[in-house]
Amino acid sequence: MNVLGIETSCDETSVAVVTDDRKILSNIVSSQLSIHQPFGGVVPEIAARRHLESLDSILDKALKDAKCTLNDIDAIAATTGPGLIGGVMVGMMMGKTIAAVHNLPFLSINHLMGHALTVRLTNNVDFPFLLLLVSGGHTQLLVAKSPVDYELLGSSLDDAVGEAFDKTAKLLNLPYPGGPSIETAALNGNDRSYILPRPLLKNSDPTLKCSFSFSGLKTAVREIVLKHSINPQFISDVAACFQKAIADILINRTHHALEFCKERYPTLKTVVVAGGVAANQHLRSHLESLSHEFSIDFIAPPLNLCTDNAAVIAWAGIEKLKLGLKDPLDVKARPRWPLTEVKQL
Ligand code: KG4
Ligand code: ZN
């Protein structure tokens, strides 16, 4: 079975063809980075227009790379949320139209489900697994119980972790997206140069043990920046301190989540990190050590499948098809759509 995936929820226009036996036949990702970079973030209207302009040719390329035509496709999976609604509409309408014209099943895909299930495409990981979802819009710890059933253990009370990277990079005059810029700058920095807070870590409220907060961290960086002249060594030092603070917070919260899972999900054997921030090597190596402490496997998807792409959307579609699920053509786009609500499909 070949499933065509379409992803347009943020600033990557992507189309892929994936088979139900885990082969990625094609995965074309066209980044809009250069057009948004001068604005220091993604401009929703510009993103939607660019998706509309480029989607046709990206579809052609994806089919060509996969050496197939639409006649060889068995189902269409498109991201229908959460994300920037204009872009989501563009990809969703393209998906629905192909499904209608070629009389194919349409699969409405939650973008976060794509990130969550990537490790089942790459490593065939069994349920349940603990998922640390860290992207530009989300920071969550969840237990994935099935492709469409997730228990939320905790999430960010303010900024998402990717957003914290992006905002902090801006304060340091580093280019967007902030995550990779900060990671590169931190390579030459001393992570003990400045003291940064670890918000919530000392909070004793048991209901917040797996929750996150990053806005205080960003404010602390702003105060340091105001007191210093910005030079390359200063930028590297602050970047290193910031990256370490973020990793400390994520590791502490994941530790709590693993303790919870030991009681509640004794069969859980894997920790998975997903979303754009999962590309961060510093975070990956610390998560790996933590997982080993608990004698649990740690899996991070390859970097090209961590950031937004349509192969993982096609795969999420395959997971739905395997459960006998498909969606009507009048399904709506949802700008906000928590993973805990995908089971209501
Ligand atoms: O999942 P994603 O590609 O898009 C969303 O769905 O949000 O995540 C994008 C986020 C951006 O905030 C970016 O700064 C961050 O992922 N990111 C990173 C790294 N690469 C991307 N953060 C930290 N380290 C990285 N290497
Ligand atoms: Zn994403």
mmCIF file of C-alpha atoms and ligand atoms in Angstrom:
data_model
loop_
_atom_site.group_PDB
_atom_site.id
_atom_site.type_symbol
_atom_site.label_atom_id
_atom_site.label_comp_id
_atom_site.label_asym_id
_atom_site.label_seq_id
_atom_site.Cartn_x
_atom_site.Cartn_y
_atom_site.Cartn_z
ATOM 1 C CA MET A 1 0.000 0.000 0.000
ATOM 2 C CA ASN A 2 1.328 3.485 -0.935
ATOM 3 C CA VAL A 3 0.136 6.503 1.053
ATOM 4 C CA LEU A 4 0.685 10.083 -0.096
ATOM 5 C CA GLY A 5 1.379 12.498 2.787
ATOM 6 C CA ILE A 6 0.987 16.294 2.696
ATOM 7 C CA GLU A 7 2.397 18.676 5.338
ATOM 8 C CA THR A 8 1.842 22.458 5.282
ATOM 9 C CA SER A 9 1.158 23.405 8.909
ATOM 10 C CA CYS A 10 4.123 25.740 9.443
ATOM 11 C CA ASP A 11 6.966 26.837 7.150
ATOM 12 C CA GLU A 12 7.859 23.571 5.428
ATOM 13 C CA THR A 13 5.948 22.524 2.322
ATOM 14 C CA SER A 14 6.316 18.765 2.087
ATOM 15 C CA VAL A 15 4.891 15.835 0.126
ATOM 16 C CA ALA A 16 5.930 12.187 0.584
ATOM 17 C CA VAL A 17 5.054 8.681 -0.510
ATOM 18 C CA VAL A 18 5.404 5.969 2.156
ATOM 19 C CA THR A 19 4.546 2.261 2.012
ATOM 20 C CA ASP A 20 2.809 0.276 4.722
ATOM 21 C CA ASP A 21 5.988 -1.832 5.072
ATOM 22 C CA ARG A 22 7.930 1.251 6.240
ATOM 23 C CA LYS A 23 9.658 2.343 3.050
ATOM 24 C CA ILE A 24 9.920 6.069 2.408
ATOM 25 C CA LEU A 25 9.721 6.150 -1.404
ATOM 26 C CA SER A 26 10.034 9.940 -1.441
ATOM 27 C CA ASN A 27 9.987 12.817 1.024
ATOM 28 C CA ILE A 28 10.339 16.251 -0.584
ATOM 29 C CA VAL A 29 10.701 19.060 1.952
ATOM 30 C CA SER A 30 10.836 22.635 0.732
ATOM 31 C CA SER A 31 11.736 25.057 3.505
ATOM 32 C CA GLN A 32 10.449 28.639 3.430
ATOM 33 C CA LEU A 33 13.158 29.648 5.895
ATOM 34 C CA SER A 34 14.777 32.345 3.771
ATOM 35 C CA ILE A 35 11.526 34.280 3.220
ATOM 36 C CA HIS A 36 10.630 34.341 6.921
ATOM 37 C CA GLN A 37 14.144 34.882 8.287
ATOM 38 C CA PRO A 38 14.108 38.716 7.923
ATOM 39 C CA PHE A 39 10.984 38.801 10.155
ATOM 40 C CA GLY A 40 12.571 36.682 12.897
ATOM 41 C CA GLY A 41 9.716 34.167 12.788
ATOM 42 C CA VAL A 42 7.089 32.636 10.517
ATOM 43 C CA VAL A 43 4.599 35.143 9.002
ATOM 44 C CA PRO A 44 1.365 33.117 8.640
ATOM 45 C CA GLU A 45 -0.012 34.910 5.536
ATOM 46 C CA ILE A 46 3.277 34.668 3.654
ATOM 47 C CA ALA A 47 3.591 31.003 4.636
ATOM 48 C CA ALA A 48 0.110 30.146 3.336
ATOM 49 C CA ARG A 49 0.724 31.908 -0.002
ATOM 50 C CA ARG A 50 4.051 30.176 -0.487
ATOM 51 C CA HIS A 51 2.508 26.756 0.272
ATOM 52 C CA LEU A 52 -0.133 27.493 -2.376
ATOM 53 C CA GLU A 53 2.495 28.512 -4.955
ATOM 54 C CA SER A 54 4.810 25.547 -4.425
ATOM 55 C CA LEU A 55 2.590 22.601 -3.482
ATOM 56 C CA ASP A 56 1.797 21.518 -7.083
ATOM 57 C CA SER A 57 5.422 21.234 -8.115
ATOM 58 C CA ILE A 58 6.398 19.544 -4.836
ATOM 59 C CA LEU A 59 3.665 16.965 -5.407
ATOM 60 C CA ASP A 60 5.040 16.306 -8.913
ATOM 61 C CA LYS A 61 8.575 15.896 -7.533
ATOM 62 C CA ALA A 62 7.421 13.559 -4.756
ATOM 63 C CA LEU A 63 5.593 11.308 -7.234
ATOM 64 C CA LYS A 64 8.546 11.358 -9.634
ATOM 65 C CA ASP A 65 11.035 10.483 -6.862
ATOM 66 C CA ALA A 66 8.780 7.618 -5.766
ATOM 67 C CA LYS A 67 8.598 6.513 -9.435
ATOM 68 C CA CYS A 68 4.811 6.455 -9.337
ATOM 69 C CA THR A 69 1.704 8.391 -10.391
ATOM 70 C CA LEU A 70 -1.474 9.186 -8.486
ATOM 71 C CA ASN A 71 -2.872 5.918 -9.911
ATOM 72 C CA ASP A 72 -0.417 4.004 -7.686
ATOM 73 C CA ILE A 73 -1.549 5.804 -4.515
ATOM 74 C CA ASP A 74 -3.948 3.994 -2.142
ATOM 75 C CA ALA A 75 -4.820 6.779 0.330
ATOM 76 C CA ILE A 76 -4.137 10.469 1.022
ATOM 77 C CA ALA A 77 -3.000 11.709 4.452
ATOM 78 C CA ALA A 78 -2.843 15.456 5.095
ATOM 79 C CA THR A 79 -2.105 17.513 8.198
ATOM 80 C CA THR A 80 -5.395 19.130 9.275
ATOM 81 C CA GLY A 81 -4.031 20.755 12.456
ATOM 82 C CA PRO A 82 -2.706 21.983 14.790
ATOM 83 C CA GLY A 83 -0.789 24.761 13.061
ATOM 84 C CA LEU A 84 -1.081 28.008 11.119
ATOM 85 C CA ILE A 85 -4.582 27.738 9.738
ATOM 86 C CA GLY A 86 -3.950 29.277 6.279
ATOM 87 C CA GLY A 87 -1.196 26.803 5.494
ATOM 88 C CA VAL A 88 -3.122 23.875 6.956
ATOM 89 C CA MET A 89 -6.083 24.751 4.676
ATOM 90 C CA VAL A 90 -3.848 24.726 1.580
ATOM 91 C CA GLY A 91 -2.487 21.209 2.204
ATOM 92 C CA MET A 92 -5.803 19.843 3.444
ATOM 93 C CA MET A 93 -7.722 21.086 0.380
ATOM 94 C CA MET A 94 -5.095 19.639 -1.949
ATOM 95 C CA GLY A 95 -5.396 16.291 -0.122
ATOM 96 C CA LYS A 96 -9.187 16.270 -0.157
ATOM 97 C CA THR A 97 -9.287 17.194 -3.839
ATOM 98 C CA ILE A 98 -6.965 14.355 -4.875
ATOM 99 C CA ALA A 99 -8.946 11.965 -2.661
ATOM 100 C CA ALA A 100 -12.240 13.077 -4.245
ATOM 101 C CA VAL A 101 -11.010 12.959 -7.866
ATOM 102 C CA HIS A 102 -9.257 9.600 -7.497
ATOM 103 C CA ASN A 103 -11.865 8.136 -5.162
ATOM 104 C CA LEU A 104 -9.311 7.414 -2.423
ATOM 105 C CA PRO A 105 -9.668 7.319 1.373
ATOM 106 C CA PHE A 106 -8.782 10.647 3.034
ATOM 107 C CA LEU A 107 -6.928 10.620 6.369
ATOM 108 C CA SER A 108 -7.068 13.728 8.533
ATOM 109 C CA ILE A 109 -3.769 13.821 10.434
ATOM 110 C CA ASN A 110 -2.924 15.606 13.653
ATOM 111 C CA HIS A 111 0.564 17.051 13.045
ATOM 112 C CA LEU A 112 1.698 16.041 16.559
ATOM 113 C CA MET A 113 0.616 12.459 15.840
ATOM 114 C CA GLY A 114 3.075 12.563 12.935
ATOM 115 C CA HIS A 115 5.900 13.538 15.318
ATOM 116 C CA ALA A 116 4.740 11.015 17.955
ATOM 117 C CA LEU A 117 4.600 8.010 15.615
ATOM 118 C CA THR A 118 7.869 8.689 13.722
ATOM 119 C CA VAL A 119 9.685 6.079 15.836
ATOM 120 C CA ARG A 120 7.229 3.420 14.733
ATOM 121 C CA LEU A 121 8.139 4.198 11.128
ATOM 122 C CA THR A 122 11.890 4.093 11.841
ATOM 123 C CA ASN A 123 12.154 1.570 14.718
ATOM 124 C CA ASN A 124 8.804 -0.217 15.004
ATOM 125 C CA VAL A 125 8.578 0.781 18.708
ATOM 126 C CA ASP A 126 5.820 -0.965 20.693
ATOM 127 C CA PHE A 127 3.150 0.782 22.782
ATOM 128 C CA PRO A 128 3.114 2.066 25.440
ATOM 129 C CA PHE A 129 6.056 4.469 25.210
ATOM 130 C CA LEU A 130 6.900 7.710 26.988
ATOM 131 C CA LEU A 131 6.975 10.621 24.574
ATOM 132 C CA LEU A 132 8.757 13.915 25.170
ATOM 133 C CA LEU A 133 7.287 16.144 22.479
ATOM 134 C CA VAL A 134 9.370 19.266 21.995
ATOM 135 C CA SER A 135 8.600 21.539 19.049
ATOM 136 C CA GLY A 136 8.082 25.185 18.161
ATOM 137 C CA GLY A 137 4.518 25.133 19.456
ATOM 138 C CA HIS A 138 4.458 22.299 22.014
ATOM 139 C CA THR A 139 6.289 20.953 25.057
ATOM 140 C CA GLN A 140 4.606 17.896 26.501
ATOM 141 C CA LEU A 141 5.229 14.603 28.243
ATOM 142 C CA LEU A 142 2.744 11.956 27.159
ATOM 143 C CA VAL A 143 2.265 8.222 27.306
ATOM 144 C CA ALA A 144 1.429 6.921 23.833
ATOM 145 C CA LYS A 145 -0.908 3.965 24.347
ATOM 146 C CA SER A 146 -1.978 3.465 20.719
ATOM 147 C CA PRO A 147 -1.690 5.566 17.541
ATOM 148 C CA VAL A 148 -4.834 7.434 18.616
ATOM 149 C CA ASP A 149 -4.678 7.265 22.419
ATOM 150 C CA TYR A 150 -2.364 9.468 24.506
ATOM 151 C CA GLU A 151 -2.284 10.298 28.227
ATOM 152 C CA LEU A 152 -0.943 13.783 28.937
ATOM 153 C CA LEU A 153 1.367 13.841 31.985
ATOM 154 C CA GLY A 154 2.332 17.508 31.724
ATOM 155 C CA SER A 155 2.888 20.414 29.372
ATOM 156 C CA SER A 156 4.299 23.934 29.317
ATOM 157 C CA LEU A 157 2.463 26.557 31.338
ATOM 158 C CA ASP A 158 3.816 29.326 29.067
ATOM 159 C CA ASP A 159 6.218 29.250 26.086
ATOM 160 C CA ALA A 160 6.952 26.087 24.148
ATOM 161 C CA VAL A 161 10.586 25.026 24.331
ATOM 162 C CA GLY A 162 11.240 25.691 20.605
ATOM 163 C CA GLU A 163 9.677 29.120 21.058
ATOM 164 C CA ALA A 164 12.044 29.751 24.006
ATOM 165 C CA PHE A 165 15.002 28.834 21.752
ATOM 166 C CA ASP A 166 13.695 31.148 19.010
ATOM 167 C CA LYS A 167 13.041 34.116 21.343
ATOM 168 C CA THR A 168 16.366 33.723 23.138
ATOM 169 C CA ALA A 169 18.233 33.545 19.818
ATOM 170 C CA LYS A 170 16.589 36.841 18.844
ATOM 171 C CA LEU A 171 17.845 38.449 22.087
ATOM 172 C CA LEU A 172 21.348 37.243 21.166
ATOM 173 C CA ASN A 173 21.090 38.504 17.557
ATOM 174 C CA LEU A 174 21.254 34.931 16.278
ATOM 175 C CA PRO A 175 19.262 33.998 13.157
ATOM 176 C CA TYR A 176 15.898 32.222 13.070
ATOM 177 C CA PRO A 177 15.269 29.349 13.734
ATOM 178 C CA GLY A 178 16.858 29.807 17.131
ATOM 179 C CA GLY A 179 17.384 26.152 18.076
ATOM 180 C CA PRO A 180 20.104 25.295 15.555
ATOM 181 C CA SER A 181 21.711 28.778 15.939
ATOM 182 C CA ILE A 182 21.927 28.403 19.719
ATOM 183 C CA GLU A 183 23.218 24.837 19.467
ATOM 184 C CA THR A 184 26.011 25.938 17.103
ATOM 185 C CA ALA A 185 26.911 29.039 19.156
ATOM 186 C CA ALA A 186 26.967 26.950 22.363
ATOM 187 C CA LEU A 187 29.753 24.746 20.969
ATOM 188 C CA ASN A 188 32.295 27.496 21.787
ATOM 189 C CA GLY A 189 30.662 28.600 25.037
ATOM 190 C CA ASN A 190 31.198 27.980 28.740
ATOM 191 C CA ASP A 191 27.946 26.674 30.264
ATOM 192 C CA ARG A 192 28.980 27.942 33.733
ATOM 193 C CA SER A 193 29.444 31.610 32.800
ATOM 194 C CA TYR A 194 26.013 32.836 33.877
ATOM 195 C CA ILE A 195 23.429 31.633 36.376
ATOM 196 C CA LEU A 196 20.027 31.004 34.804
ATOM 197 C CA PRO A 197 16.868 29.871 36.633
ATOM 198 C CA ARG A 198 15.230 26.437 36.233
ATOM 199 C CA PRO A 199 11.555 27.492 36.621
ATOM 200 C CA LEU A 200 9.204 25.044 38.428
ATOM 201 C CA LEU A 201 11.958 22.619 39.440
ATOM 202 C CA LYS A 202 11.683 23.570 43.120
ATOM 203 C CA ASN A 203 7.868 23.745 43.067
ATOM 204 C CA SER A 204 6.472 21.055 45.365
ATOM 205 C CA ASP A 205 2.957 20.951 43.841
ATOM 206 C CA PRO A 206 2.540 17.245 42.896
ATOM 207 C CA THR A 207 0.242 18.151 39.972
ATOM 208 C CA LEU A 208 3.086 20.119 38.340
ATOM 209 C CA LYS A 209 5.777 17.418 38.500
ATOM 210 C CA CYS A 210 5.764 16.906 34.733
ATOM 211 C CA SER A 211 4.931 20.520 33.785
ATOM 212 C CA PHE A 212 7.302 23.030 32.224
ATOM 213 C CA SER A 213 7.845 26.779 32.298
ATOM 214 C CA PHE A 214 10.322 28.690 30.142
ATOM 215 C CA SER A 215 9.285 32.338 30.162
ATOM 216 C CA GLY A 216 11.347 33.195 33.296
ATOM 217 C CA LEU A 217 14.411 31.736 31.638
ATOM 218 C CA LYS A 218 13.990 33.959 28.607
ATOM 219 C CA THR A 219 13.508 37.012 30.853
ATOM 220 C CA ALA A 220 16.693 36.141 32.748
ATOM 221 C CA VAL A 221 18.599 36.020 29.453
ATOM 222 C CA ARG A 222 17.147 39.426 28.514
ATOM 223 C CA GLU A 223 18.434 40.916 31.782
ATOM 224 C CA ILE A 224 21.924 39.507 31.218
ATOM 225 C CA VAL A 225 21.969 40.807 27.635
ATOM 226 C CA LEU A 226 20.984 44.312 28.792
ATOM 227 C CA LYS A 227 23.992 44.400 31.151
ATOM 228 C CA HIS A 228 26.641 43.286 28.633
ATOM 229 C CA SER A 229 27.998 44.255 25.277
ATOM 230 C CA ILE A 230 27.225 41.576 22.731
ATOM 231 C CA ASN A 231 30.324 39.925 21.267
ATOM 232 C CA PRO A 232 30.810 36.419 19.843
ATOM 233 C CA GLN A 233 32.216 34.921 23.071
ATOM 234 C CA PHE A 234 29.382 36.429 25.143
ATOM 235 C CA ILE A 235 26.814 35.004 22.708
ATOM 236 C CA SER A 236 28.406 31.553 22.882
ATOM 237 C CA ASP A 237 28.564 31.610 26.682
ATOM 238 C CA VAL A 238 24.909 32.647 27.086
ATOM 239 C CA ALA A 239 23.850 30.121 24.421
ATOM 240 C CA ALA A 240 25.683 27.331 26.299
ATOM 241 C CA CYS A 241 24.116 28.333 29.643
ATOM 242 C CA PHE A 242 20.658 28.557 28.070
ATOM 243 C CA GLN A 243 20.948 25.190 26.321
ATOM 244 C CA LYS A 244 22.106 23.579 29.573
ATOM 245 C CA ALA A 245 19.216 25.121 31.548
ATOM 246 C CA ILE A 246 16.715 23.824 28.980
ATOM 247 C CA ALA A 247 18.225 20.327 29.047
ATOM 248 C CA ASP A 248 18.247 20.310 32.892
ATOM 249 C CA ILE A 249 14.541 21.223 32.946
ATOM 250 C CA LEU A 250 13.565 18.636 30.319
ATOM 251 C CA ILE A 251 15.627 15.909 32.003
ATOM 252 C CA ASN A 252 14.219 16.640 35.473
ATOM 253 C CA ARG A 253 10.628 16.476 34.169
ATOM 254 C CA THR A 254 11.275 13.325 32.162
ATOM 255 C CA HIS A 255 12.759 11.774 35.321
ATOM 256 C CA HIS A 256 9.480 12.449 37.166
ATOM 257 C CA ALA A 257 7.507 11.027 34.240
ATOM 258 C CA LEU A 258 9.591 7.835 34.253
ATOM 259 C CA GLU A 259 8.992 7.414 37.991
ATOM 260 C CA PHE A 260 5.251 7.783 37.384
ATOM 261 C CA CYS A 261 5.368 5.272 34.505
ATOM 262 C CA LYS A 262 7.223 2.696 36.613
ATOM 263 C CA GLU A 263 4.074 2.402 38.750
ATOM 264 C CA ARG A 264 1.376 3.075 36.215
ATOM 265 C CA TYR A 265 2.781 1.492 33.024
ATOM 266 C CA PRO A 266 5.090 -1.344 34.132
ATOM 267 C CA THR A 267 5.317 -2.659 30.537
ATOM 268 C CA LEU A 268 6.685 0.657 29.220
ATOM 269 C CA LYS A 269 10.144 0.004 27.757
ATOM 270 C CA THR A 270 10.979 3.048 25.645
ATOM 271 C CA VAL A 271 11.508 6.795 25.934
ATOM 272 C CA VAL A 272 11.029 8.692 22.695
ATOM 273 C CA VAL A 273 11.873 12.310 21.929
ATOM 274 C CA ALA A 274 10.111 13.967 18.994
ATOM 275 C CA GLY A 275 9.551 17.373 17.361
ATOM 276 C CA GLY A 276 12.020 19.941 16.040
ATOM 277 C CA VAL A 277 13.893 20.424 19.343
ATOM 278 C CA ALA A 278 14.622 16.671 19.362
ATOM 279 C CA ALA A 279 17.344 17.550 16.840
ATOM 280 C CA ASN A 280 19.376 19.028 19.730
ATOM 281 C CA GLN A 281 22.393 16.782 20.377
ATOM 282 C CA HIS A 282 23.001 18.019 23.934
ATOM 283 C CA LEU A 283 19.419 17.117 24.876
ATOM 284 C CA ARG A 284 19.634 13.748 23.124
ATOM 285 C CA SER A 285 22.751 12.646 24.975
ATOM 286 C CA HIS A 286 21.297 13.582 28.382
ATOM 287 C CA LEU A 287 18.015 11.820 27.631
ATOM 288 C CA GLU A 288 19.956 8.758 26.637
ATOM 289 C CA SER A 289 21.839 8.674 29.981
ATOM 290 C CA LEU A 290 18.606 9.191 31.932
ATOM 291 C CA SER A 291 16.869 6.346 30.081
ATOM 292 C CA HIS A 292 19.784 4.026 30.807
ATOM 293 C CA GLU A 293 19.476 4.862 34.526
ATOM 294 C CA PHE A 294 15.938 3.468 34.321
ATOM 295 C CA SER A 295 17.080 0.519 32.126
ATOM 296 C CA ILE A 296 14.800 1.780 29.409
ATOM 297 C CA ASP A 297 15.540 2.157 25.670
ATOM 298 C CA PHE A 298 15.943 5.649 24.303
ATOM 299 C CA ILE A 299 15.022 6.393 20.712
ATOM 300 C CA ALA A 300 15.356 9.670 18.839
ATOM 301 C CA PRO A 301 14.344 9.746 15.183
ATOM 302 C CA PRO A 302 16.963 10.676 12.565
ATOM 303 C CA LEU A 303 17.356 14.459 12.280
ATOM 304 C CA ASN A 304 15.595 14.777 8.901
ATOM 305 C CA LEU A 305 12.482 13.099 10.346
ATOM 306 C CA CYS A 306 12.504 15.191 13.585
ATOM 307 C CA THR A 307 11.705 18.451 11.832
ATOM 308 C CA ASP A 308 8.500 18.902 9.844
ATOM 309 C CA ASN A 309 8.111 16.567 6.864
ATOM 310 C CA ALA A 310 5.329 14.700 5.066
ATOM 311 C CA ALA A 311 6.769 11.163 5.428
ATOM 312 C CA VAL A 312 5.720 11.101 9.085
ATOM 313 C CA ILE A 313 2.270 12.404 8.134
ATOM 314 C CA ALA A 314 1.879 9.620 5.541
ATOM 315 C CA TRP A 315 3.015 7.115 8.188
ATOM 316 C CA ALA A 316 0.446 8.422 10.713
ATOM 317 C CA GLY A 317 -2.127 7.877 7.935
ATOM 318 C CA ILE A 318 -0.964 4.282 7.542
ATOM 319 C CA GLU A 319 -1.331 3.761 11.306
ATOM 320 C CA LYS A 320 -4.931 5.021 11.085
ATOM 321 C CA LEU A 321 -5.699 2.826 8.073
ATOM 322 C CA LYS A 322 -4.356 -0.201 9.962
ATOM 323 C CA LEU A 323 -6.906 0.573 12.700
ATOM 324 C CA GLY A 324 -9.668 0.722 10.073
ATOM 325 C CA LEU A 325 -10.025 4.498 10.436
ATOM 326 C CA LYS A 326 -10.575 7.079 7.685
ATOM 327 C CA ASP A 327 -12.166 10.516 7.589
ATOM 328 C CA PRO A 328 -15.024 12.186 5.707
ATOM 329 C CA LEU A 329 -14.178 14.878 3.144
ATOM 330 C CA ASP A 330 -15.975 17.535 5.214
ATOM 331 C CA VAL A 331 -13.577 17.125 8.150
ATOM 332 C CA LYS A 332 -12.482 20.572 9.401
ATOM 333 C CA ALA A 333 -9.008 22.087 9.843
ATOM 334 C CA ARG A 334 -8.178 22.713 13.510
ATOM 335 C CA PRO A 335 -5.635 25.394 14.474
ATOM 336 C CA ARG A 336 -5.551 23.945 18.011
ATOM 337 C CA TRP A 337 -5.836 20.202 18.456
ATOM 338 C CA PRO A 338 -4.249 18.457 21.465
ATOM 339 C CA LEU A 339 -3.002 14.892 20.992
ATOM 340 C CA THR A 340 -5.305 13.806 23.806
ATOM 341 C CA GLU A 341 -8.239 14.593 21.497
ATOM 342 C CA VAL A 342 -7.247 12.489 18.485
ATOM 343 C CA LYS A 343 -9.115 9.460 19.832
ATOM 344 C CA GLN A 344 -12.421 11.287 19.313
ATOM 345 C CA LEU A 345 -12.011 11.052 15.547
HETATM 346 O O1 KG4 B 1 8.581 20.471 14.998
HETATM 347 P P1 KG4 B 1 9.108 21.687 14.320
HETATM 348 O O2 KG4 B 1 9.962 21.507 13.093
HETATM 349 O O3 KG4 B 1 7.949 22.671 13.951
HETATM 350 C C1 KG4 B 1 6.830 22.792 14.789
HETATM 351 O O4 KG4 B 1 5.897 21.990 14.611
HETATM 352 O O5 KG4 B 1 6.901 23.653 15.690
HETATM 353 O O6 KG4 B 1 9.947 22.494 15.441
HETATM 354 C C2 KG4 B 1 10.547 23.736 15.162
HETATM 355 C C3 KG4 B 1 11.302 24.183 16.404
HETATM 356 C C4 KG4 B 1 11.873 25.606 16.267
HETATM 357 O O7 KG4 B 1 11.469 26.354 17.401
HETATM 358 C C5 KG4 B 1 13.382 25.390 16.247
HETATM 359 O O8 KG4 B 1 14.109 26.463 16.846
HETATM 360 C C6 KG4 B 1 13.531 24.110 17.043
HETATM 361 O O9 KG4 B 1 12.419 23.315 16.659
HETATM 362 N N1 KG4 B 1 14.770 23.402 16.716
HETATM 363 C C7 KG4 B 1 15.762 23.183 17.619
HETATM 364 C C8 KG4 B 1 16.815 22.549 16.894
HETATM 365 N N2 KG4 B 1 16.418 22.391 15.593
HETATM 366 C C9 KG4 B 1 15.158 22.924 15.516
HETATM 367 N N3 KG4 B 1 15.853 23.483 18.919
HETATM 368 C C10 KG4 B 1 17.010 23.149 19.557
HETATM 369 N N4 KG4 B 1 18.069 22.570 18.940
HETATM 370 C C11 KG4 B 1 18.024 22.248 17.635
HETATM 371 N N5 KG4 B 1 19.069 21.683 17.031
HETATM 372 ZN ZN ZN B 2 6.319 19.969 13.941
#
